[in-house]
Short mmCIF file of C-alpha atoms and ligand atoms in Angstrom, two decimals:
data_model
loop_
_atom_site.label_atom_id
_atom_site.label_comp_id
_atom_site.label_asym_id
_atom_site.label_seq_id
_atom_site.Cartn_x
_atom_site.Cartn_y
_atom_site.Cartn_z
CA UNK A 1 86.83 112.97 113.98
CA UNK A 2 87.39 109.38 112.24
CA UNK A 3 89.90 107.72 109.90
CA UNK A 4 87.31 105.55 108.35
CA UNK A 5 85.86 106.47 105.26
CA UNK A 6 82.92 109.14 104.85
CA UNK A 7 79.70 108.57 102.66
CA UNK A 8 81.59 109.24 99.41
CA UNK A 9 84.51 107.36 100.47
CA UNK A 10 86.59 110.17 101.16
CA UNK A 11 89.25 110.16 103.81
CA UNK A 12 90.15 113.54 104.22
CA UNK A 13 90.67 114.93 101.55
CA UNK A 14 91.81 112.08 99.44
CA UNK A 15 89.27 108.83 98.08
CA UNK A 16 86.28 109.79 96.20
CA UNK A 17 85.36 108.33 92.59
CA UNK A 18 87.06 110.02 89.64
CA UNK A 19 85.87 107.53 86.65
CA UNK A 20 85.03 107.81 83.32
CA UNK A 21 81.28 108.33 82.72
CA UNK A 22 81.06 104.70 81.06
CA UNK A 23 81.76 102.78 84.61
CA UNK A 24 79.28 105.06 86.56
CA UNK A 25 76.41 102.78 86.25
CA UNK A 26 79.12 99.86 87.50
CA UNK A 27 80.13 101.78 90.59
CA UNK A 28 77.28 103.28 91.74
CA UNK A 29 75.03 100.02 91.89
CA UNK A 30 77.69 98.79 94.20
CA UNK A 31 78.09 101.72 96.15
CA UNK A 32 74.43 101.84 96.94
CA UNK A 33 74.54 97.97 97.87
CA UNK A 34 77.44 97.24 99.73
CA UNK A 35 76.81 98.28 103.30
CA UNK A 36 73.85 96.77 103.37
CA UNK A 37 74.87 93.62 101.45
CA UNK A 38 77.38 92.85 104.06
CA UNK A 39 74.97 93.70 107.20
CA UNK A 40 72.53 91.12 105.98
CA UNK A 41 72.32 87.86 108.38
CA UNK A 42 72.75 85.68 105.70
CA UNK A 43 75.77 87.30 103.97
CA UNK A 44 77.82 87.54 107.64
CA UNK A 45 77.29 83.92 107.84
CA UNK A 46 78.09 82.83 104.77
CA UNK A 47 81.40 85.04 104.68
CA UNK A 48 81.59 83.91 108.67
CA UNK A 49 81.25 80.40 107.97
CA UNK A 50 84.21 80.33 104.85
CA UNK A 51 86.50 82.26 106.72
CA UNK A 52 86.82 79.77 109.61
CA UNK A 53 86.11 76.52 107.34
CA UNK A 54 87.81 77.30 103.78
CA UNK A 55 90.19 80.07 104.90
CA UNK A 56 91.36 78.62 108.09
CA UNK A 57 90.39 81.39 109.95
CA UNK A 58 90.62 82.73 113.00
CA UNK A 59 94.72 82.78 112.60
CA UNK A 60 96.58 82.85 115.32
CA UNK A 61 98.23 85.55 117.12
CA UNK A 62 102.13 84.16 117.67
CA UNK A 63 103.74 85.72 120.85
CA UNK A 64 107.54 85.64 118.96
CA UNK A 65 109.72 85.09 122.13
CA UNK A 66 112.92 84.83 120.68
CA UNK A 67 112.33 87.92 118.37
CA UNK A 68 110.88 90.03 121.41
CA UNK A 69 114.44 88.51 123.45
CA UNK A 70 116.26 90.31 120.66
CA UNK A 71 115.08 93.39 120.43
CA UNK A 72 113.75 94.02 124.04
CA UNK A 73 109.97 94.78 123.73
CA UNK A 74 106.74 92.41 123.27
CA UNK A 75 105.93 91.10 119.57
CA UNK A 76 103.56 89.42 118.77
CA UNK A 77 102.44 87.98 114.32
CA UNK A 78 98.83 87.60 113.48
CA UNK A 79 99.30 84.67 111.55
CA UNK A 80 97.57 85.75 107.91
CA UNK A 81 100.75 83.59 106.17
CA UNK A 82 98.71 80.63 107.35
CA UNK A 83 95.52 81.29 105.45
CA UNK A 84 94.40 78.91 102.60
CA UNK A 85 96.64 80.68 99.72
CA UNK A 86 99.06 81.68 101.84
CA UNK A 87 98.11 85.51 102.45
CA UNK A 88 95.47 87.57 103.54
CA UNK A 89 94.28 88.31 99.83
CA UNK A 90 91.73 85.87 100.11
CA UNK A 91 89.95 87.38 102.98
CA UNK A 92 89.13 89.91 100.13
CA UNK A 93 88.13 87.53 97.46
CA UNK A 94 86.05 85.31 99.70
CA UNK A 95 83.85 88.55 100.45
CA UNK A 96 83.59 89.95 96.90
CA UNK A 97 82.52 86.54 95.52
CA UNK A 98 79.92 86.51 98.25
CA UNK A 99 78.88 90.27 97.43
CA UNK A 100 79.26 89.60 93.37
CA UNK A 101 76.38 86.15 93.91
CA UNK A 102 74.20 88.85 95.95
CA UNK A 103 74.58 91.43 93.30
CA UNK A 104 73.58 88.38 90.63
CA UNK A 105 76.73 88.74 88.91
CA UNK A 106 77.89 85.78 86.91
CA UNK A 107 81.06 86.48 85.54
CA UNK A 108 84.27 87.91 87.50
CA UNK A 109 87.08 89.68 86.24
CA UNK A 110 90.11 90.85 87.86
CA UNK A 111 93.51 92.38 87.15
CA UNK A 112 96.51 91.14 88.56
CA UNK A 113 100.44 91.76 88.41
CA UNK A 114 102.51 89.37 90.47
CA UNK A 115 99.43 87.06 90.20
CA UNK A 116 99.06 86.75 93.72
CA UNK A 117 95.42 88.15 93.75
CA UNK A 118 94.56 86.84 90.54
CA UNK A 119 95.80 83.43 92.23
CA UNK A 120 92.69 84.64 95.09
CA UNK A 121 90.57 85.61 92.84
CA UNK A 122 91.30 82.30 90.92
CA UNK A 123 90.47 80.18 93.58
CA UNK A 124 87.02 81.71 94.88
CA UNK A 125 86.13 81.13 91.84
CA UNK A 126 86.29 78.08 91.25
CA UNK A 127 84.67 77.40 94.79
CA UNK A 128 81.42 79.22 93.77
CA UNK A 129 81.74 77.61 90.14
CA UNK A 130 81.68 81.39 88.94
CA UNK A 131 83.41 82.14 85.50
CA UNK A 132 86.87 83.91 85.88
CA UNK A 133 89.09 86.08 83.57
CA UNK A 134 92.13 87.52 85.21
CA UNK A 135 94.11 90.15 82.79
CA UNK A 136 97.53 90.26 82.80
CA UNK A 137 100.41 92.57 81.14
CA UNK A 138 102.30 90.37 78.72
CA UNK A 139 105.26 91.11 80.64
CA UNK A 140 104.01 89.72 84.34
CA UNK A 141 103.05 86.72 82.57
CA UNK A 142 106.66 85.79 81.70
CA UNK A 143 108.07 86.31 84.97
CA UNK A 144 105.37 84.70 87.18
CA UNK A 145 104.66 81.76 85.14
CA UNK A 146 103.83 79.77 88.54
CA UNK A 147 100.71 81.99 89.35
CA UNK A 148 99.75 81.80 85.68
CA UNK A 149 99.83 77.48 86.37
CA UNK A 150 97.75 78.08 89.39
CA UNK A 151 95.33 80.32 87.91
CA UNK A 152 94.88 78.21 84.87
CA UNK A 153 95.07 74.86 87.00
CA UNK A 154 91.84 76.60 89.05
CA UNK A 155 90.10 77.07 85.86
CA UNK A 156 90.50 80.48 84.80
CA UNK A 157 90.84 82.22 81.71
CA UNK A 158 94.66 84.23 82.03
CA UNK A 159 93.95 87.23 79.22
CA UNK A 160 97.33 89.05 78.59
CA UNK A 161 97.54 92.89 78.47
CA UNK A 162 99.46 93.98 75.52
CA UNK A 163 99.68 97.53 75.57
CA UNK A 164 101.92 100.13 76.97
CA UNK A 165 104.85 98.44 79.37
CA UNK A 166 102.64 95.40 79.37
CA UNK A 167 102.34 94.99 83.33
CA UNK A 168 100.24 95.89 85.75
CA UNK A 169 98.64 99.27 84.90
CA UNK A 170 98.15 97.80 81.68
CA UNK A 171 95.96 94.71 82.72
CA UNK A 172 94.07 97.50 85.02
CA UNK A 173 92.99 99.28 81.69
CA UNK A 174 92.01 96.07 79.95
CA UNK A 175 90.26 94.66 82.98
CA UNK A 176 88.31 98.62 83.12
CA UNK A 177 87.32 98.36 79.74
CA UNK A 178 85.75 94.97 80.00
CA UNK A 179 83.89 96.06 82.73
CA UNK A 180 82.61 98.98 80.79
CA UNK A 181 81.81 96.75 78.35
CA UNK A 182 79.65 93.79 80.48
CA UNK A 183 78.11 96.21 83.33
CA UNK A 184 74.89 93.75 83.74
CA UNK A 185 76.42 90.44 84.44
CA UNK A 186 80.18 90.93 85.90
CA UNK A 187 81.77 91.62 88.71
CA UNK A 188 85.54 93.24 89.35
CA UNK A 189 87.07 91.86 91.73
CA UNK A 190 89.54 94.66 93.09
CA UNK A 191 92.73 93.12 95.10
CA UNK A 192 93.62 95.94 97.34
CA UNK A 193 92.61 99.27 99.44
CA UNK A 194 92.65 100.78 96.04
CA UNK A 195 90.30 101.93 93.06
CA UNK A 196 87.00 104.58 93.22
CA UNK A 197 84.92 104.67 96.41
CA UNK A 198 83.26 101.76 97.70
CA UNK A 199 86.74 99.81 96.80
CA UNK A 200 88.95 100.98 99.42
CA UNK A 201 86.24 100.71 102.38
CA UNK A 202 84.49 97.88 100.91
CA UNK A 203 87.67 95.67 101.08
CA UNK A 204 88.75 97.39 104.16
CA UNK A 205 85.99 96.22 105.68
CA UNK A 206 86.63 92.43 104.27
CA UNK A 207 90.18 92.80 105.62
CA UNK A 208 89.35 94.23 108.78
CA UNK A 209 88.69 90.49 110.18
CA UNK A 210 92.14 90.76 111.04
CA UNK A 211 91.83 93.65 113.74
CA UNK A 212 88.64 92.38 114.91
CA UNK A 213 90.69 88.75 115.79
CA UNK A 214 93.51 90.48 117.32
CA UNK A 215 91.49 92.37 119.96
CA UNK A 216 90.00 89.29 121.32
CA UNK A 217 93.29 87.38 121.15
CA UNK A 218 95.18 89.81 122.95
CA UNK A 219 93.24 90.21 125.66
CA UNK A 220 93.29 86.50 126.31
CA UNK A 221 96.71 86.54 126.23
CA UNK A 222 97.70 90.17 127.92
CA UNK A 223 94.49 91.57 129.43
CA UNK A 224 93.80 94.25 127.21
CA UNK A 225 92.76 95.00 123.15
CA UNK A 226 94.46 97.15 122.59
CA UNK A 227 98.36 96.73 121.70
CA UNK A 228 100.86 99.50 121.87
CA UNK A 229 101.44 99.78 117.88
CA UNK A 230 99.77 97.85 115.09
CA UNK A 231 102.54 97.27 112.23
CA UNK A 232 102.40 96.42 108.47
CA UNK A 233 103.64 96.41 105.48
CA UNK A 234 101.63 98.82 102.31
CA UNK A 235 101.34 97.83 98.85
CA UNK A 236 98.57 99.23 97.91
CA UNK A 237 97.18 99.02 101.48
CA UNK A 238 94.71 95.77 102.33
CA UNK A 239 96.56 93.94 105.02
CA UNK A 240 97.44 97.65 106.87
CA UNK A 241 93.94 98.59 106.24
CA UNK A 242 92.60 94.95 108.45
CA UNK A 243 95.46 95.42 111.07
CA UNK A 244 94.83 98.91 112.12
CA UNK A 245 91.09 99.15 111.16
CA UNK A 246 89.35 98.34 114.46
CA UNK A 247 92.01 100.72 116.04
CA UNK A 248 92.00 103.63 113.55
CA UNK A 249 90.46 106.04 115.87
CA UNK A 250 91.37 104.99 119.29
CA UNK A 251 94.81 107.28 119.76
CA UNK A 252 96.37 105.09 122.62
CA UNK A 253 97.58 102.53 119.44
CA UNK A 254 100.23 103.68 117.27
CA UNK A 255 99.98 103.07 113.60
CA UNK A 256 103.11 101.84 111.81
CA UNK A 257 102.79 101.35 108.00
CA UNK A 258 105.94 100.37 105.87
CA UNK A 259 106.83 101.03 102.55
CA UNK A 260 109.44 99.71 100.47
CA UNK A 261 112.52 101.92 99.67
CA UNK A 262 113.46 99.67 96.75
CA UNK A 263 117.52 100.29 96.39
CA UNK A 264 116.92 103.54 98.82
CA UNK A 265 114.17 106.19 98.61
CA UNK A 266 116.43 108.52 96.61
CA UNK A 267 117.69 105.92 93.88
CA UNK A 268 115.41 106.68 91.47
CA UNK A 269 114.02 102.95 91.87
CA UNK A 270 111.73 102.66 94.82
CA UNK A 271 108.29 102.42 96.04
CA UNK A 272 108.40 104.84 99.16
CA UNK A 273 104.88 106.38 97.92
CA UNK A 274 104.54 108.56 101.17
CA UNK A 275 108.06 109.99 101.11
CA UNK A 276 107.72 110.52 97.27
CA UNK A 277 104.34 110.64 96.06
CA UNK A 278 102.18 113.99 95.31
CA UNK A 279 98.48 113.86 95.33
CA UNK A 280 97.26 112.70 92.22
CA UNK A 281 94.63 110.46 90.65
CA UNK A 282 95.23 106.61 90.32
CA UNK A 283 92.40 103.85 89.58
CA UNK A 284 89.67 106.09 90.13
CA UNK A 285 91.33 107.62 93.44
CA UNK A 286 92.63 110.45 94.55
CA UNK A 287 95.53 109.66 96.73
CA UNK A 288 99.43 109.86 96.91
CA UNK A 289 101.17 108.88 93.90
CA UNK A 290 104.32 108.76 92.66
CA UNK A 291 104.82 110.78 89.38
CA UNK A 292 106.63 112.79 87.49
CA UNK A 293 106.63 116.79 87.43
CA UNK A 294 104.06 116.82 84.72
CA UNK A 295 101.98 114.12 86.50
CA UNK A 296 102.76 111.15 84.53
CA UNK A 297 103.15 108.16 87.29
CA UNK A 298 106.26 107.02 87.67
CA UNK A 299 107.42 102.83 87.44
CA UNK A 300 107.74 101.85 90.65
CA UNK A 301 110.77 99.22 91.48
CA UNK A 302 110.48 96.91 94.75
CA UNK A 303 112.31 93.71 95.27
CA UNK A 304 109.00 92.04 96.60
CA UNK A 305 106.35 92.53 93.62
CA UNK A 306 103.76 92.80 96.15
CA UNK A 307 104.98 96.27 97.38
CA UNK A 308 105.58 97.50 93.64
CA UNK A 309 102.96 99.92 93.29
CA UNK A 310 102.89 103.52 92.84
CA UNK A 311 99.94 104.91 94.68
CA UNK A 312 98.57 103.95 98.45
CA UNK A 313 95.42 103.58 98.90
CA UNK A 314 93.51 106.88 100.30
CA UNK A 315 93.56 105.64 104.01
CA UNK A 316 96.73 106.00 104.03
CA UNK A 317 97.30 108.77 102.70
CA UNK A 318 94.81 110.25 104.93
CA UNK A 319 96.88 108.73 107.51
CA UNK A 320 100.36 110.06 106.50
CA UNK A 321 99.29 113.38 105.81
CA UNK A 322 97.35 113.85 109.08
CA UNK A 323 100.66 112.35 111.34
CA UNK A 324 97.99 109.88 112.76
CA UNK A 325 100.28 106.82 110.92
CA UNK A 326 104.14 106.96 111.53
CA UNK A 327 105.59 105.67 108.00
CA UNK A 328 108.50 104.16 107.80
CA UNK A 329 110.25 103.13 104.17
CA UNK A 330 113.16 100.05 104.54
CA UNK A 331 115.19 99.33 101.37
CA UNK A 332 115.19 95.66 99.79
CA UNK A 333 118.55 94.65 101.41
CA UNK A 334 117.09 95.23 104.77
CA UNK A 335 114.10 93.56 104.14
CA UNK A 336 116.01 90.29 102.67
CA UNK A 337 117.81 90.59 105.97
CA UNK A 338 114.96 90.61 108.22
CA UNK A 339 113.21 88.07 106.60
CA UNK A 340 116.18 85.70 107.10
CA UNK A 341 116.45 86.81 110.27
CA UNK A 342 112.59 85.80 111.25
CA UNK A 343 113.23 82.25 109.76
CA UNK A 344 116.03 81.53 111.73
CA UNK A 345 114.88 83.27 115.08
CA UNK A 346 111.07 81.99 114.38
CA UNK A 347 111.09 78.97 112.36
CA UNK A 348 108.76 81.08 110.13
CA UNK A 349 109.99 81.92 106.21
CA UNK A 350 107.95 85.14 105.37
CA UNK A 351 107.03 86.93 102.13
CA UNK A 352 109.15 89.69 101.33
CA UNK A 353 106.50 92.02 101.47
CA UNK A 354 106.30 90.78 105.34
CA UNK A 355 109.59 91.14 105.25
CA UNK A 356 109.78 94.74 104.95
CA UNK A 357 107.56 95.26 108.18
CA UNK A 358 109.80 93.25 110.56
CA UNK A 359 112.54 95.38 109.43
CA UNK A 360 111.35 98.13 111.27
CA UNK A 361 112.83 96.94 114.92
CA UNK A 362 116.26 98.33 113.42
CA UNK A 363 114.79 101.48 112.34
CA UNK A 364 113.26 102.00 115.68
CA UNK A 365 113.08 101.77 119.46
CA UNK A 366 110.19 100.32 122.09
CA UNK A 367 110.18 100.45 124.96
CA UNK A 368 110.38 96.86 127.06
CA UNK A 369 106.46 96.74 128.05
CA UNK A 370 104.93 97.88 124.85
CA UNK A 371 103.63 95.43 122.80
CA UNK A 372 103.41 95.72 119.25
CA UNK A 373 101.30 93.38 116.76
CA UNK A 374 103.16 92.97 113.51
CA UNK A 375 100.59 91.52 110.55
CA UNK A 376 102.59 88.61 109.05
CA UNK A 377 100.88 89.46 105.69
CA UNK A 378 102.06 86.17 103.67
CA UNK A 379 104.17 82.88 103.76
CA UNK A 380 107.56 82.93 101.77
CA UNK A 381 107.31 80.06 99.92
CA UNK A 382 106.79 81.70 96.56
CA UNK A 383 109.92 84.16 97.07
CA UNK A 384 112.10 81.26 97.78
CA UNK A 385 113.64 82.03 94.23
CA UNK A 386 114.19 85.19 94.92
CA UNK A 387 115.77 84.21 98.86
CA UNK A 388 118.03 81.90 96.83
CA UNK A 389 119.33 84.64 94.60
CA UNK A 390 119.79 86.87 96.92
CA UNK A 391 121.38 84.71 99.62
CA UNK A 392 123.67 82.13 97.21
CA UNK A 393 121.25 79.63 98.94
C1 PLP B 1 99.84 91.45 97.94
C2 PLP B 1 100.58 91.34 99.21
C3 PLP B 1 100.90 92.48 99.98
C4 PLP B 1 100.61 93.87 99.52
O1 PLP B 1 99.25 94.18 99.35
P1 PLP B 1 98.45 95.07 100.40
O2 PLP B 1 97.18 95.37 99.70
O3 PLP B 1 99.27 96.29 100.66
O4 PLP B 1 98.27 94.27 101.62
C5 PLP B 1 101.55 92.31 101.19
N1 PLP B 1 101.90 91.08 101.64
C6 PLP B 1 101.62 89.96 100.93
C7 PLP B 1 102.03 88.65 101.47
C8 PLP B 1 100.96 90.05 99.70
O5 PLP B 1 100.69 88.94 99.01
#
């Protein structure tokens, strides 16, 4: 019995590869590669070496006194906000580039909709001198016009999607159909635990640097490996997927993933994809989605755009359906308040999509010797407009 993916990157009964006919060739040359891509000496050190140099890596692993005083057990933040970029994304990105030179791609091409992975995927690129195109709805591009700066400032080519609602669904089509179209010479770059089989386990496997680091860091500091409960927040499911993937089948740690409620899982605007969703397909994916009675998907709404997506990827739906992950969904207002709460307690300003997960300690009870690892996904520094709305800052 495992949680990690099987040969055709099923997890139970939800992963797999449901694409059109057009993007087999795409898919399959990378599914037949990638295990043994990233198993080669030279690619580990490569990938080794730019993780601790470029990235920053290893991050540390914070005991948070004050925030363990408050609520009476052990906490401790693997520090991902303090990797170059400011989030884990670019644990991702730093692998695929490495896997796209191996593969003898030239050209990358990538989909974002808050920008914060084309901002990763951006900025690989321009360290491996590799041509980028990042699509983007029409919509997205208007509201994240900092991202757009970056992207363009690291020399990539911002393509906006103008179809349908013009955001991020919509720069996944255009992005698809480029592929289709250039299957020799480009790589896609996917941002998340998302997308047909190898996706979900190839970037779980990127991500799952992040569990590897925390076993060897808490048993300097406590002892042991193993924590209590592993916690983080799901978007589509990359910095969960890191945080619990070296612990996915040992039982004695607790899986904690948290969604975002939106304005409450009932509103009608939310992204609580476990409490809502029905299985469905998605990117290529069979997984939990959120749709409506005749399977159209529904728009998600999240006040943290990283969290604003309306699938999981199939880990965790695996996870939620099989009770081995306890989900948890926290609405936007308690989020805002627990990320205020962590920078004036910790000193540390997270991203709302971090936010969410340290909202959990008012949800929920541990005991005083259990210690639980929260994944401080990203630094807050691009929310701050959002903070200062919210809080008359
Ligand atoms: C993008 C993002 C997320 C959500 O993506 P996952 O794939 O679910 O990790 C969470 N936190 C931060 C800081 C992000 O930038």
């Amino acid at each position: 019995m495992t949680y990690h993916a099987n040969e055709k990157g099923y997890y139970g009964e939800f992963g797999g590869a449901f694409i059109p006919e057009m993007l087999y060739p795409n898919c399959e040359e990378l599914r037949h590669n990638y295990i043994q891509i990233m198993e080669e000496p030279s690619f580990k050190e490569e990938f080794d070496q730019l993780l601790k140099d470029y990235v920053g890596r290893p991050t540390p692993l914070y005991f948070a006194k004050r925030l363990s005083e408050k609520y009476g057990t052990k906490i401790y933040l693997k520090r991902e906000d303090l990797c170059h970029t400011g989030a884990h994304k670019v644990n991702n990105t730093i692998g695929q580039i490495l896997m796209a030179k191996k593969l003898g791609k030239n050209r990358i091409i990538a989909e974002t909709g808050a920008g914060q992975h084309g901002v990763a995927t951006a900025t690989v690129c321009a360290l491996m001198g590799i041509e980028c195109i990042v699509y983007m709805g029409e919509v997205d591009i208007a509201r994240q016009a900092p991202n757009v700066a970056r992207m363009k400032m690291l020399g990539a080519q911002v393509r906006p999607a103008l179809s349908g609602s013009r955001t991020l669904k919509d720069a996944t089509n255009e992005a698809i159909r480029d592929w289709i179209n250039n299957p020799v010479d480009t790589h896609y770059i996917i941002g998340s635990v998302v997308g047909p089989h190898p996706y979900p386990d190839m970037v779980a496997r990127f991500q799952s640097v992040i569990s590897a680091e925390i076993k060897w860091q808490l048993m300097e500091k406590e002892g042991r490996e193993n924590p209590d409960y592993v916690v983080a927040c799901v978007g589509g499911g990359s910095n969960a997927a890191g945080t619990y993937f070296h612990y996915l089948d040992n039982p004695d740690v607790g899986i904690i993933a948290v969604e975002a409620a939106g304005k409450g899982v009932n509103s009608g605007e939310s992204a609580a994809t476990s409490a809502l969703g029905k299985i469905g397909i998605i990117h290529g994916s069979k997984t939990l989605l959120m749709q409506t009675n005749d399977g159209q998907i529904t728009e998600p709404y999240s006040i943290s755009a990283g969290l604003d997506y309306p699938g999981v990827g199939p880990m965790h739906a695996h996870l939620f359906k099989s009770g081995r992950g306890e989900f948890i969904s926290v609405t936007d207002d308690e989020a805002m308040t627990a990320g205020l709460e962590m920078a004036q307690l910790e000193g540390i300003i997270p991203a709302i999509e971090t936010s969410h997960a340290f909202a959990i300690f008012d949800h929920r009870k541990f005991d005083k010797d259990d210690v639980v690892v929260v994944n401080l996904s990203g630094r807050g520094d691009k929310d701050l407009d959002t903070y200062i709305d919210y809080f008359k800052l």
